């Protein structure tokens, strides 16, 4: 019998969860954890470096509420994304908006056909339903994007939608 998944695939994908004390019964709406370790985040991204990931979001991890497993806040989500060297993600749109902070690397984001170049320390804002794609322009180094998004509130209201694009046309600025 041939295995369909590599050894330790579940640990590679899902082994980054936290453990919570059983005696703490309070379940606040917002995450009680105030510090999310960059070292653990970087380790988790590194463990996923060779995984296919999502064709629209790359290797993307969501910071979660340690007691509920949901988003950090009832209305906002925080993600960390890794774009591998030379990776260009496919264009898509969704009803949620986002603000991206470039943690490291350089690249570009194409939003509704307009190209926005970015580098470490830059901020890129994404309006709702805007066709967009991210690309890492480095052939050597990974690019890391941190984002805060309003997806949880739209999902709770039944308003979140996502659609892949067929092609993208870029307008040079």
Short mmCIF file of C-alpha atoms in Angstrom, two decimals:
data_model
loop_
_atom_site.label_atom_id
_atom_site.label_comp_id
_atom_site.label_asym_id
_atom_site.label_seq_id
_atom_site.Cartn_x
_atom_site.Cartn_y
_atom_site.Cartn_z
CA UNK A 1 0.00 0.00 0.00
CA UNK A 2 1.38 3.40 -0.99
CA UNK A 3 0.93 6.35 1.34
CA UNK A 4 -0.75 9.41 -0.16
CA UNK A 5 0.85 11.91 2.21
CA UNK A 6 4.46 12.30 3.35
CA UNK A 7 5.55 11.31 6.85
CA UNK A 8 4.53 13.82 9.51
CA UNK A 9 2.36 15.84 7.07
CA UNK A 10 -0.22 16.59 9.79
CA UNK A 11 2.46 17.94 12.12
CA UNK A 12 3.91 20.02 9.31
CA UNK A 13 0.54 21.61 8.53
CA UNK A 14 -1.18 21.72 11.92
CA UNK A 15 1.49 21.17 14.57
CA UNK A 16 1.78 24.84 15.42
CA UNK A 17 -1.18 25.02 17.79
CA UNK A 18 -0.90 26.17 21.39
CA UNK A 19 -1.92 24.41 24.54
CA UNK A 20 -4.27 26.02 27.07
CA UNK A 21 -4.52 25.44 30.84
CA UNK A 22 -7.62 23.38 31.67
CA UNK A 23 -8.46 25.31 34.84
CA UNK A 24 -8.94 28.67 33.06
CA UNK A 25 -12.66 28.88 32.30
CA UNK A 26 -12.91 32.52 31.17
CA UNK A 27 -13.30 32.74 27.37
CA UNK A 28 -12.99 36.41 26.39
CA UNK A 29 -14.07 37.47 22.88
CA UNK A 30 -10.61 38.84 22.14
CA UNK A 31 -7.50 36.72 22.49
CA UNK A 32 -6.09 36.69 26.04
CA UNK A 33 -2.62 36.10 24.57
CA UNK A 34 -0.92 39.45 24.14
CA UNK A 35 2.37 38.31 22.63
CA UNK A 36 2.76 36.01 19.65
CA UNK A 37 6.39 34.91 19.35
CA UNK A 38 8.17 35.88 16.14
CA UNK A 39 10.54 32.93 16.64
CA UNK A 40 7.61 30.46 16.64
CA UNK A 41 6.03 32.24 13.68
CA UNK A 42 9.28 32.09 11.69
CA UNK A 43 9.74 28.43 12.63
CA UNK A 44 6.18 27.65 11.48
CA UNK A 45 6.67 29.45 8.16
CA UNK A 46 9.98 27.64 7.65
CA UNK A 47 8.36 24.25 8.28
CA UNK A 48 5.88 25.02 5.50
CA UNK A 49 8.44 26.33 3.00
CA UNK A 50 8.15 23.26 0.76
CA UNK A 51 4.37 22.83 1.04
CA UNK A 52 2.35 23.85 -2.00
CA UNK A 53 0.26 26.43 -0.11
CA UNK A 54 -2.65 28.37 -1.55
CA UNK A 55 -2.30 29.61 -5.12
CA UNK A 56 -3.84 32.98 -4.17
CA UNK A 57 -2.35 33.54 -0.70
CA UNK A 58 0.81 31.44 -0.70
CA UNK A 59 1.92 30.12 2.67
CA UNK A 60 -0.50 31.99 4.95
CA UNK A 61 -1.04 31.39 8.65
CA UNK A 62 -3.67 33.02 10.83
CA UNK A 63 -2.87 34.07 14.38
CA UNK A 64 -5.67 32.57 16.47
CA UNK A 65 -7.34 32.91 19.85
CA UNK A 66 -5.64 30.19 21.94
CA UNK A 67 -8.85 29.12 23.70
CA UNK A 68 -11.32 29.13 20.82
CA UNK A 69 -9.14 28.62 17.74
CA UNK A 70 -10.97 31.52 16.08
CA UNK A 71 -9.61 34.87 14.92
CA UNK A 72 -7.83 37.08 17.46
CA UNK A 73 -10.76 39.48 17.54
CA UNK A 74 -14.43 38.84 16.75
CA UNK A 75 -14.27 41.27 13.83
CA UNK A 76 -10.62 41.22 12.70
CA UNK A 77 -8.10 38.57 11.66
CA UNK A 78 -4.30 38.76 11.63
CA UNK A 79 -2.31 36.77 9.09
CA UNK A 80 1.34 36.21 8.31
CA UNK A 81 2.17 35.24 4.71
CA UNK A 82 5.36 33.98 3.16
CA UNK A 83 6.00 34.44 -0.53
CA UNK A 84 8.86 32.20 -1.52
CA UNK A 85 11.68 33.50 -3.74
CA UNK A 86 10.31 34.41 -7.17
CA UNK A 87 6.77 33.38 -6.25
CA UNK A 88 3.88 35.15 -7.98
CA UNK A 89 0.47 34.38 -6.53
CA UNK A 90 -2.66 34.19 -8.66
CA UNK A 91 -5.10 37.07 -8.79
CA UNK A 92 -8.34 36.93 -6.84
CA UNK A 93 -10.83 39.15 -5.10
CA UNK A 94 -12.83 38.96 -1.89
CA UNK A 95 -15.35 41.07 -0.07
CA UNK A 96 -13.02 41.71 2.86
CA UNK A 97 -10.50 44.53 3.02
CA UNK A 98 -6.95 44.24 4.40
CA UNK A 99 -3.92 46.26 5.43
CA UNK A 100 -0.54 44.63 4.73
CA UNK A 101 2.74 45.46 6.47
CA UNK A 102 5.91 44.24 4.76
CA UNK A 103 7.98 42.49 7.44
CA UNK A 104 10.79 41.54 5.06
CA UNK A 105 11.60 41.31 1.40
CA UNK A 106 10.56 43.23 -1.67
CA UNK A 107 7.90 42.69 -4.24
CA UNK A 108 4.78 44.06 -5.79
CA UNK A 109 1.06 43.91 -5.37
CA UNK A 110 -1.20 44.51 -8.34
CA UNK A 111 -4.55 45.96 -7.26
CA UNK A 112 -7.23 46.39 -9.92
CA UNK A 113 -4.52 46.54 -12.58
CA UNK A 114 -2.28 49.09 -10.80
CA UNK A 115 1.18 47.95 -9.72
CA UNK A 116 2.39 48.92 -6.24
CA UNK A 117 6.03 48.12 -5.48
CA UNK A 118 6.86 47.43 -1.83
CA UNK A 119 9.78 46.71 0.47
CA UNK A 120 10.47 46.16 4.14
CA UNK A 121 8.48 48.58 6.31
CA UNK A 122 5.95 49.53 3.62
CA UNK A 123 2.18 49.35 4.06
CA UNK A 124 -0.27 48.32 1.32
CA UNK A 125 -4.02 48.71 1.72
CA UNK A 126 -6.49 46.54 -0.11
CA UNK A 127 -10.09 47.68 -0.60
CA UNK A 128 -12.99 45.26 -0.63
CA UNK A 129 -13.58 43.32 -3.87
CA UNK A 130 -10.40 44.64 -5.49
CA UNK A 131 -8.73 42.20 -7.85
CA UNK A 132 -5.25 41.64 -6.44
CA UNK A 133 -2.13 39.50 -6.52
CA UNK A 134 1.18 39.56 -4.67
CA UNK A 135 4.62 38.74 -6.06
CA UNK A 136 8.04 38.32 -4.49
CA UNK A 137 10.57 39.93 -6.83
CA UNK A 138 13.61 38.38 -5.16
CA UNK A 139 15.01 35.18 -6.63
CA UNK A 140 16.86 34.49 -3.36
CA UNK A 141 14.94 35.65 -0.29
CA UNK A 142 11.43 35.07 1.03
CA UNK A 143 9.06 38.02 1.42
CA UNK A 144 6.91 38.17 4.57
CA UNK A 145 3.63 40.11 4.79
CA UNK A 146 1.65 40.67 7.99
CA UNK A 147 -1.99 41.65 7.49
CA UNK A 148 -5.03 42.63 9.47
CA UNK A 149 -8.33 41.86 7.77
CA UNK A 150 -12.05 42.31 8.38
CA UNK A 151 -12.92 38.83 7.12
CA UNK A 152 -14.33 37.48 10.46
CA UNK A 153 -17.10 40.08 10.67
CA UNK A 154 -18.08 39.51 7.03
CA UNK A 155 -18.15 35.75 7.57
CA UNK A 156 -20.31 36.17 10.70
CA UNK A 157 -22.76 38.26 8.68
CA UNK A 158 -22.76 35.81 5.77
CA UNK A 159 -21.27 38.45 3.47
CA UNK A 160 -17.81 37.03 2.76
CA UNK A 161 -17.25 36.03 -0.87
CA UNK A 162 -14.11 35.09 -2.79
CA UNK A 163 -13.53 34.70 -6.52
CA UNK A 164 -10.47 33.76 -8.56
CA UNK A 165 -9.56 35.86 -11.60
CA UNK A 166 -8.86 34.52 -15.06
CA UNK A 167 -6.12 37.03 -16.00
CA UNK A 168 -4.66 40.29 -14.79
CA UNK A 169 -3.88 43.44 -16.78
CA UNK A 170 -1.27 45.71 -15.27
CA UNK A 171 -1.28 49.48 -15.60
CA UNK A 172 2.17 50.95 -15.03
CA UNK A 173 2.31 53.95 -12.70
#
